[in-house]
mmCIF file of C-alpha atoms in Angstrom:
data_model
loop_
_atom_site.group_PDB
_atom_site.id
_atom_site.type_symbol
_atom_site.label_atom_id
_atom_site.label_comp_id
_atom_site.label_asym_id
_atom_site.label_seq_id
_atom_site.Cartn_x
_atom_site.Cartn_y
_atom_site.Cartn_z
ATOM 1 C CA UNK Y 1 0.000 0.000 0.000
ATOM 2 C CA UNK Y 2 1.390 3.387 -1.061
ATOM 3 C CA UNK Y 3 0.852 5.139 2.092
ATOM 4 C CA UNK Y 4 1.709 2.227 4.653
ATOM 5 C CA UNK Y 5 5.110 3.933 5.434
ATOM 6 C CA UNK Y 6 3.594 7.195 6.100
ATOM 7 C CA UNK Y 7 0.693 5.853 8.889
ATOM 8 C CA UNK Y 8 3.684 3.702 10.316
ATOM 9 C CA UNK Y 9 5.268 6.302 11.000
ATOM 10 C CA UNK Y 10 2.305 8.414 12.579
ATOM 11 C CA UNK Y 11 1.140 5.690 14.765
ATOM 12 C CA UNK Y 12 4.864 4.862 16.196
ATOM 13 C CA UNK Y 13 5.367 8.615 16.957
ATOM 14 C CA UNK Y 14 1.726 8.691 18.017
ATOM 15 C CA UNK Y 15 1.943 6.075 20.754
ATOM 16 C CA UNK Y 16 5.447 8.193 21.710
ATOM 17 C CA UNK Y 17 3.862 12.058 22.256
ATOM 18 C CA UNK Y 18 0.613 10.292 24.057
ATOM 19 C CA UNK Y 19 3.116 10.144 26.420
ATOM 20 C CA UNK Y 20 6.098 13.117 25.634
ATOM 21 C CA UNK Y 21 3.265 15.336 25.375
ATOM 22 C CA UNK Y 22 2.607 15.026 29.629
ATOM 23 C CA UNK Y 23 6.279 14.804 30.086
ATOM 24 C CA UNK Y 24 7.668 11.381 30.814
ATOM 25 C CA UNK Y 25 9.610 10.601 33.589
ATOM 26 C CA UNK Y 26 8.030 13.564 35.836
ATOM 27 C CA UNK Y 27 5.270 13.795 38.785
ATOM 28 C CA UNK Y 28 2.154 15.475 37.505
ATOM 29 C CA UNK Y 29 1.345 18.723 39.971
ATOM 30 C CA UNK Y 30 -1.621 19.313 41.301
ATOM 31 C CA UNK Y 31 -2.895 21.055 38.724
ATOM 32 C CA UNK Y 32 -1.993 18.737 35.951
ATOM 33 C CA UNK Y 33 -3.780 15.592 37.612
ATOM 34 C CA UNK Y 34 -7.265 18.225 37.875
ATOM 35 C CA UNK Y 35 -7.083 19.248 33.945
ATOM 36 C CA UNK Y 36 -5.407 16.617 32.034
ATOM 37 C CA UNK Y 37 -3.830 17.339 28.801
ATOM 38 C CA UNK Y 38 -6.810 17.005 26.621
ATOM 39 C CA UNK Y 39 -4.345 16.316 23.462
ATOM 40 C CA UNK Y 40 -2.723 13.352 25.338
ATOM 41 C CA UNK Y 41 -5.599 12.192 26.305
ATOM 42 C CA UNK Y 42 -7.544 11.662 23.034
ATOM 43 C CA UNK Y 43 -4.315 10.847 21.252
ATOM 44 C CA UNK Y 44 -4.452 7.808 23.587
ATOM 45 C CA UNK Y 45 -8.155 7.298 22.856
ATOM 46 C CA UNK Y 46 -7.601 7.463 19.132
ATOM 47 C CA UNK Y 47 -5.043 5.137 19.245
ATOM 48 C CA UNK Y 48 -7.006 2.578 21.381
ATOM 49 C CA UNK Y 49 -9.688 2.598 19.383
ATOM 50 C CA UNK Y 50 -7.350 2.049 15.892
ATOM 51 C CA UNK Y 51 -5.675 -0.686 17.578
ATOM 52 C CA UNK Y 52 -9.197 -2.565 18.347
ATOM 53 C CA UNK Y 53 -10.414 -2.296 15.031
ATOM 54 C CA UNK Y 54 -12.010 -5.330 13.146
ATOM 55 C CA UNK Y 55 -9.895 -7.224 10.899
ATOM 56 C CA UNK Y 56 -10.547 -6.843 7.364
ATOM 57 C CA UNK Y 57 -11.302 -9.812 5.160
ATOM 58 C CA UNK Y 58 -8.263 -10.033 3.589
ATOM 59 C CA UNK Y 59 -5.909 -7.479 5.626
ATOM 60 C CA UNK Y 60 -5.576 -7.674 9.490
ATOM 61 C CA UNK Y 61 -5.207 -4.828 11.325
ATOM 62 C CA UNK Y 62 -1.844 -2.919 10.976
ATOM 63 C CA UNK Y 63 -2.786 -0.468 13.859
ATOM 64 C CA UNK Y 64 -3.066 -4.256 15.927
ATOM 65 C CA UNK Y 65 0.291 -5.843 14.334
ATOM 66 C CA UNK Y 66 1.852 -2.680 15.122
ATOM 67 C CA UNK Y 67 1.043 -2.481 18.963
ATOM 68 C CA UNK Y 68 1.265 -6.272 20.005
ATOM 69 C CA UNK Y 69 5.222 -6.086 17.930
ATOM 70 C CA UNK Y 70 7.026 -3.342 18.720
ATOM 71 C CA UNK Y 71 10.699 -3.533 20.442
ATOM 72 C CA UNK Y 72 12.389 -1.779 22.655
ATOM 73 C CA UNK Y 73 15.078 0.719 21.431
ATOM 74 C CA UNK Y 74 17.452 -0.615 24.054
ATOM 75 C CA UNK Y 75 17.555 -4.489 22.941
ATOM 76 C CA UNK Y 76 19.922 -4.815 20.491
ATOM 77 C CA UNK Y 77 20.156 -8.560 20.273
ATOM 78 C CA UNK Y 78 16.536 -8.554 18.955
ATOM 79 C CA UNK Y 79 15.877 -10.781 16.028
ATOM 80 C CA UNK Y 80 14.468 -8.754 12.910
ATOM 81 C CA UNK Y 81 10.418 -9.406 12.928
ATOM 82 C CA UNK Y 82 8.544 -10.509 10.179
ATOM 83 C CA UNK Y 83 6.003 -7.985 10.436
ATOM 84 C CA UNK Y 84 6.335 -5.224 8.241
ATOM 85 C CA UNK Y 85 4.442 -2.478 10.741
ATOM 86 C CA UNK Y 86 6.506 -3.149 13.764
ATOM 87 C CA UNK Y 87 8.691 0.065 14.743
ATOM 88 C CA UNK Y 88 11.159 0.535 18.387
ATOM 89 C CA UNK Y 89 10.065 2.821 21.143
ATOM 90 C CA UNK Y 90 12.059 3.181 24.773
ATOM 91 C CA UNK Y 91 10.584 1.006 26.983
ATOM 92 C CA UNK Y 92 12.130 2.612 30.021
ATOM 93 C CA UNK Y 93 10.507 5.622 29.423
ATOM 94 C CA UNK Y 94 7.053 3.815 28.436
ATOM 95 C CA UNK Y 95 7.503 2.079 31.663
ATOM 96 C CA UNK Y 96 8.073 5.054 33.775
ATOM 97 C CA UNK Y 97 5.181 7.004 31.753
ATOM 98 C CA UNK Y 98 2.635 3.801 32.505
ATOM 99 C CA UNK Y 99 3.697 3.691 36.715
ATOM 100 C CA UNK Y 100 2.603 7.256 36.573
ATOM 101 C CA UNK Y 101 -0.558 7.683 34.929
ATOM 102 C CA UNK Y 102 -2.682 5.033 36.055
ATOM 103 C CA UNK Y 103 -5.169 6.575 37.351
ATOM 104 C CA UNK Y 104 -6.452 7.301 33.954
ATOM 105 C CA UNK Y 105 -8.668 3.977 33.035
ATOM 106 C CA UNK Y 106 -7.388 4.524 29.205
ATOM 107 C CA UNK Y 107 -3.822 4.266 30.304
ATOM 108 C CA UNK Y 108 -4.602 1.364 32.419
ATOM 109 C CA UNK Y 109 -6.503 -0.241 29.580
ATOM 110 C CA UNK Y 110 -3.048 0.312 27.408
ATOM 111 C CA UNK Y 111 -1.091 -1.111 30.058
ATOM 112 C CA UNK Y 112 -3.788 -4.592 29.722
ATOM 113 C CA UNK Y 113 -3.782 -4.084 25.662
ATOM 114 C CA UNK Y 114 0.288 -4.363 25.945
ATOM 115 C CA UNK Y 115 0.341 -6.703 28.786
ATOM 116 C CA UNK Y 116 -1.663 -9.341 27.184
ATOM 117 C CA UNK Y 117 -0.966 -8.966 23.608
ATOM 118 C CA UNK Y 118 2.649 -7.751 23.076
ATOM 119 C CA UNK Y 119 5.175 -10.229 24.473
ATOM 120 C CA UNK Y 120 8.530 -7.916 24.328
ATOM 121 C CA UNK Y 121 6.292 -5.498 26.762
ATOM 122 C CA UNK Y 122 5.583 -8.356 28.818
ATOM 123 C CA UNK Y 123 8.696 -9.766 28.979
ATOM 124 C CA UNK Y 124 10.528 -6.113 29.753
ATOM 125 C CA UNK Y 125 7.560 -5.440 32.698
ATOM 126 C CA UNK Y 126 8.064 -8.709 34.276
ATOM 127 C CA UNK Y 127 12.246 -8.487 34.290
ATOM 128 C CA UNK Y 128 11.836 -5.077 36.244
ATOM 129 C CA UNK Y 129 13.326 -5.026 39.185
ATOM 130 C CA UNK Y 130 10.991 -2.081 41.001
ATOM 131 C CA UNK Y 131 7.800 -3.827 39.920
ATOM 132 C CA UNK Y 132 6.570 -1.977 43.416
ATOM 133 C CA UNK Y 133 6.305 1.115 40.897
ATOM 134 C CA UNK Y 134 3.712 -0.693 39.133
ATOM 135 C CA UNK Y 135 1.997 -2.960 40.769
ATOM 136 C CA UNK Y 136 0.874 -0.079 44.099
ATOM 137 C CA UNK Y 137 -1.021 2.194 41.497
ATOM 138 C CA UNK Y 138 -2.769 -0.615 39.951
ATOM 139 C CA UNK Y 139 -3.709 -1.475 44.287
ATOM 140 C CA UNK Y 140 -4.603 1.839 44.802
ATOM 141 C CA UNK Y 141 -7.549 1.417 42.040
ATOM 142 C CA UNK Y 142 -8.321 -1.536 43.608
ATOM 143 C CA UNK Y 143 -8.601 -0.646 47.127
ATOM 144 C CA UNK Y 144 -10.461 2.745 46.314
ATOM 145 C CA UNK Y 145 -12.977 0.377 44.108
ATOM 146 C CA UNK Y 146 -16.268 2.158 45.401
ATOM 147 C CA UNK Y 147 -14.563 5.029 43.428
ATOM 148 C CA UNK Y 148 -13.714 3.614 40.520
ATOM 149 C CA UNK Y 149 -15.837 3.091 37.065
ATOM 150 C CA UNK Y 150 -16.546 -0.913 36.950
ATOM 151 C CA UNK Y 151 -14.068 -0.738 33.712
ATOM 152 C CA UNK Y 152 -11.854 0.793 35.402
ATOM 153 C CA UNK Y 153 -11.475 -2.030 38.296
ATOM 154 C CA UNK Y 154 -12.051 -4.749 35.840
ATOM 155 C CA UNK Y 155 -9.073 -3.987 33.780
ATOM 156 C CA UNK Y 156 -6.716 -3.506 37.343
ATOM 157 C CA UNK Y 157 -7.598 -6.742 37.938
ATOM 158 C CA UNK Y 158 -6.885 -8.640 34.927
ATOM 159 C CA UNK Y 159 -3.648 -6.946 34.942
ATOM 160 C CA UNK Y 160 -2.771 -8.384 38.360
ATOM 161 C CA UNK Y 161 -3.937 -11.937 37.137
ATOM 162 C CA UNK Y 162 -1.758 -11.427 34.006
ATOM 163 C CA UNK Y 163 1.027 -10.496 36.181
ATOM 164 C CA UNK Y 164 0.299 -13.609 39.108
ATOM 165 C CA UNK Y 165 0.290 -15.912 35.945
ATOM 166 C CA UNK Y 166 4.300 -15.799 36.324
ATOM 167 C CA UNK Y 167 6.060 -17.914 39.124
ATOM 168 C CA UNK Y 168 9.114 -15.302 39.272
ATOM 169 C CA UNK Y 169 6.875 -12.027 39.818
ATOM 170 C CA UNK Y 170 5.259 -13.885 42.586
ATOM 171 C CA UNK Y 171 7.947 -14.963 44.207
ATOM 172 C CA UNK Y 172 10.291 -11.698 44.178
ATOM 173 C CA UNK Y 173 6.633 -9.410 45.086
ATOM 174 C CA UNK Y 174 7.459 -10.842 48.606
ATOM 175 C CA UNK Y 175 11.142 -9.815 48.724
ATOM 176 C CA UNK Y 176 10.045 -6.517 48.230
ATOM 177 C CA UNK Y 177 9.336 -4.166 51.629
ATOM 178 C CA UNK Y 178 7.288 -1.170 51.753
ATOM 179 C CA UNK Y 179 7.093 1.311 54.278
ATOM 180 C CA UNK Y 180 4.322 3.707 55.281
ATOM 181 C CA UNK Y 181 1.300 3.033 53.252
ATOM 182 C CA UNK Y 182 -0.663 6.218 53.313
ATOM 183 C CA UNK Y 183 -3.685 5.264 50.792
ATOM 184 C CA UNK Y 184 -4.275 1.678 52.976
ATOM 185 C CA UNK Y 185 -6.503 3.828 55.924
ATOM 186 C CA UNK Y 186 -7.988 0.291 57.556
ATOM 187 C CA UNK Y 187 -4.647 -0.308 59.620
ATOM 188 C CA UNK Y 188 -1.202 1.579 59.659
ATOM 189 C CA UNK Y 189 1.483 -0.392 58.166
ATOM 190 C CA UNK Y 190 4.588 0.540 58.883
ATOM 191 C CA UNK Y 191 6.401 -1.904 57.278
ATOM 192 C CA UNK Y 192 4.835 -4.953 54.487
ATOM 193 C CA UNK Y 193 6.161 -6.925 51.936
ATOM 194 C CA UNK Y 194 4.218 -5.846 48.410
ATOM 195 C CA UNK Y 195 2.860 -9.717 48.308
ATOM 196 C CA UNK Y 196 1.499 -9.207 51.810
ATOM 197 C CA UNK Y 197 -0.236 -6.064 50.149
ATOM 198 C CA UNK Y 198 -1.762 -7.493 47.205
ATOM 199 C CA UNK Y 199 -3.062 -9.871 49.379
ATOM 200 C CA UNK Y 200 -4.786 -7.708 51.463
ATOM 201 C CA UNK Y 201 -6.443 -5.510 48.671
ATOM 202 C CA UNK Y 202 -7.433 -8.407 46.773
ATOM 203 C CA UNK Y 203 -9.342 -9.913 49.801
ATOM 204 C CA UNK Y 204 -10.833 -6.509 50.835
ATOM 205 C CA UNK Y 205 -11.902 -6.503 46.687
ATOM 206 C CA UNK Y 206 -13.882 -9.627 47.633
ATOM 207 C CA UNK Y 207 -15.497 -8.224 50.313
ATOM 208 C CA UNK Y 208 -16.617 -5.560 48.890
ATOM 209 C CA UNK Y 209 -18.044 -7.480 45.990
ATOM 210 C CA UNK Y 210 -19.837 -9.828 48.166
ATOM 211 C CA UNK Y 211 -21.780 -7.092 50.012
ATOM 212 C CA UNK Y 212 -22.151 -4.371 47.130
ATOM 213 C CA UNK Y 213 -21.765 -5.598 43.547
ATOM 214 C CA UNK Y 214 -21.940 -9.669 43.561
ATOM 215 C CA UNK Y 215 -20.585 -9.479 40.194
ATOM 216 C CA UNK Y 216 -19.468 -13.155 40.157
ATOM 217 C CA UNK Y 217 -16.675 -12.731 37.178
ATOM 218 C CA UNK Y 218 -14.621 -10.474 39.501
ATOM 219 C CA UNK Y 219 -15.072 -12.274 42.380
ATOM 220 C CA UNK Y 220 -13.956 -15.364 40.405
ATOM 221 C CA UNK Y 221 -10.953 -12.957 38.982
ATOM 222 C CA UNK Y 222 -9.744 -12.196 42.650
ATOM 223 C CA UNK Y 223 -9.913 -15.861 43.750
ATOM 224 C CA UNK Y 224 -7.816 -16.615 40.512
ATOM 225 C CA UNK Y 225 -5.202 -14.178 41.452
ATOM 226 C CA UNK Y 226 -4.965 -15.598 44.976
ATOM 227 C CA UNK Y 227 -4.874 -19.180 43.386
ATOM 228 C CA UNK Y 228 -2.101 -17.971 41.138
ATOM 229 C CA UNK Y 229 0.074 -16.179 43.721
ATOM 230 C CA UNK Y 230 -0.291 -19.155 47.027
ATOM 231 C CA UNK Y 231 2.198 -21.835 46.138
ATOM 232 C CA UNK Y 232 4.801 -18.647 46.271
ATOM 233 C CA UNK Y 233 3.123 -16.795 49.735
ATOM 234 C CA UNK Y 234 6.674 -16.511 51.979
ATOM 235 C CA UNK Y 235 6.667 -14.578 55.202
ATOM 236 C CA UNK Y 236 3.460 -13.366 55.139
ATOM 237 C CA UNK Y 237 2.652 -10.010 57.352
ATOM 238 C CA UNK Y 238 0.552 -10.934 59.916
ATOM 239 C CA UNK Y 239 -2.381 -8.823 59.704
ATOM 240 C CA UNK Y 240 -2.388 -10.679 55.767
ATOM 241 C CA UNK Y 241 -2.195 -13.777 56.926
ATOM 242 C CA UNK Y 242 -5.356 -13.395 59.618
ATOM 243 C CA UNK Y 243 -7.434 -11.903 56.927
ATOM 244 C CA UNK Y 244 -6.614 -14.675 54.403
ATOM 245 C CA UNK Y 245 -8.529 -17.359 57.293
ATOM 246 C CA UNK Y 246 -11.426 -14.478 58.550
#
C-alpha cells in the first residue's frame, strides 16, 4: 500500500507524544492531575480505538500488528520481525510514563492491551526489578474500588492476574518491603512486603463485591489471582495472613 510507510510512522510517533506530550519521567502537579492534557488524552483514545479495530477480510489490522510487535530501542540482540508495521520505542521511558498515569482507566486499559498482547512489553515489565512502581497504582484502584468506574477495576484486575500468571513475579513481590502506606486507611502499616499487600487488597476486593456488587466474574478474577500467587506466599505479614482465614 502506497501510504503504509507514512501511517507507520504516525502511529509509532503517536503512541510516543501520548506520552512526551505530559512529560515522561516527571510527577504530575496538582494542577496537571485536575485538567489533564486534553491532546494526550484523546491521542491515547484514538489510538485505542485504531488498535481494536475489526480485521478486514483479507488485511488484518496494521494499527493491531503494530502495537502487540514493537521492540524496545534498548535491545539490540533482537531478532528482525517478520512484520512489516513493527517500529522501536524506549521502553524505560514507556515504563516510567505507565507507573505514573494510572489513574487514567485509558492508560490502564493500554497497560492490559500491551500486557496481554505484546510479548517484548511483557517480557521487559516482568524483568523489572521495582515492579513496586507498578503494581501499588494498579492497588490503589483496587482498594479505592467504590470510586472507581466498573471498567476501570475490571481492567486492574486482569492486569494483576496477568502479572500472578508468572512464578518469578510472585515470588520476588514478597522480597520486596514497603514502608508507610498512606492510601491503605484500615490499619497503619509501617512496614509490608508488596505480596502481603496485594493480598490484602485483593481480599478486601472480595469483600466488597460480596456485600455491594456480587458481580461473580470479579469475584472469580480475585480468587484466581490468589490461586495464582499461594504456592509462592513466603513470610506473610501478619495482619495478611489473619485476613486470608477471617
Amino acid at each position: 500500500v502506497e501510504n503504509t510507510y507514512n501511517w507507520f510512522l504516525c502511529f509509532s510517533g503517536g503512541l510516543w507524544s501520548v506520552f512526551t506530550l505530559g512529560g515522561v519521567g516527571t510527577k504530575p502537579g496538582a494542577e496537571q492531575e485536575q485538567n489533564p492534557l486534553p491532546l494526550s488524552n484523546q491521542s491515547l483514545l484514538l489510538l485505542l480505538v485504531l488498535a481494536n479495530l475489526t480485521d478486514g477480510p483479507d488485511c488484518p489490522n496494521p494499527y493491531r500488528q503494530a502495537v502487540t510487535c514493537f521492540k524496545n530501542t534498548q535491545d539490540t540482540s533482537s531478532i528482525p520481525s517478520p512484520q512489516p508495521h513493527t517500529f522501536q520505542i524506549n521502553f524505560n521511558s514507556l515504563y516510567t510514563a505507565l507507573c505514573e498515569q494510572q489513574k487514567s482507566d485509558q492508560v490502564t486499559l493500554l497497560l492490559y492491551t500491551l500486557l496481554h498482547q505484546n510479548s517484548n512489553m511483557r517480557t521487559y515489565i516482568l524483568s523489572r526489578t521495582d515492579m513496586e512502581n507498578l503494581v501499588l497504582p494498579i492497588l490503589e484502584i483496587l482498594y479505592h474500588v467504590e470510586e472507581r468506574n466498573s471498567h476501570h477495576v475490571y481492567m486492574a484486575l486482569i492486569i494483576l492476574l496477568i502479572l500472578t500468571e508468572d512464578d518469578t513475579f510472585n515470588r520476588s513481590i514478597h522480597e520486596v518491603v514497603l514502608k508507610n502506606i498512606s492510601w491503605y486507611t484500615e490499619r497503619v502499616l509501617t512496614e509490608i512486603s508488596l505480596g502481603s499487600l496485594l493480598i490484602l487488597v485483593v481480599i478486601r476486593t472480595i469483600q466488597f463485591n460480596m456485600t455491594r456488587t456480587r458481580d461473580k466474574y470479579l469475584h472469580t478474577n480475585c480468587l484466581a489471582a490468589l490461586a495464582n500467587m499461594s504456592a509462592q506466599f513466603r513470610n506473610l505479614h501478619q495482619y495478611a495472613a489473619q485476613r486470608i482465614i477471617r
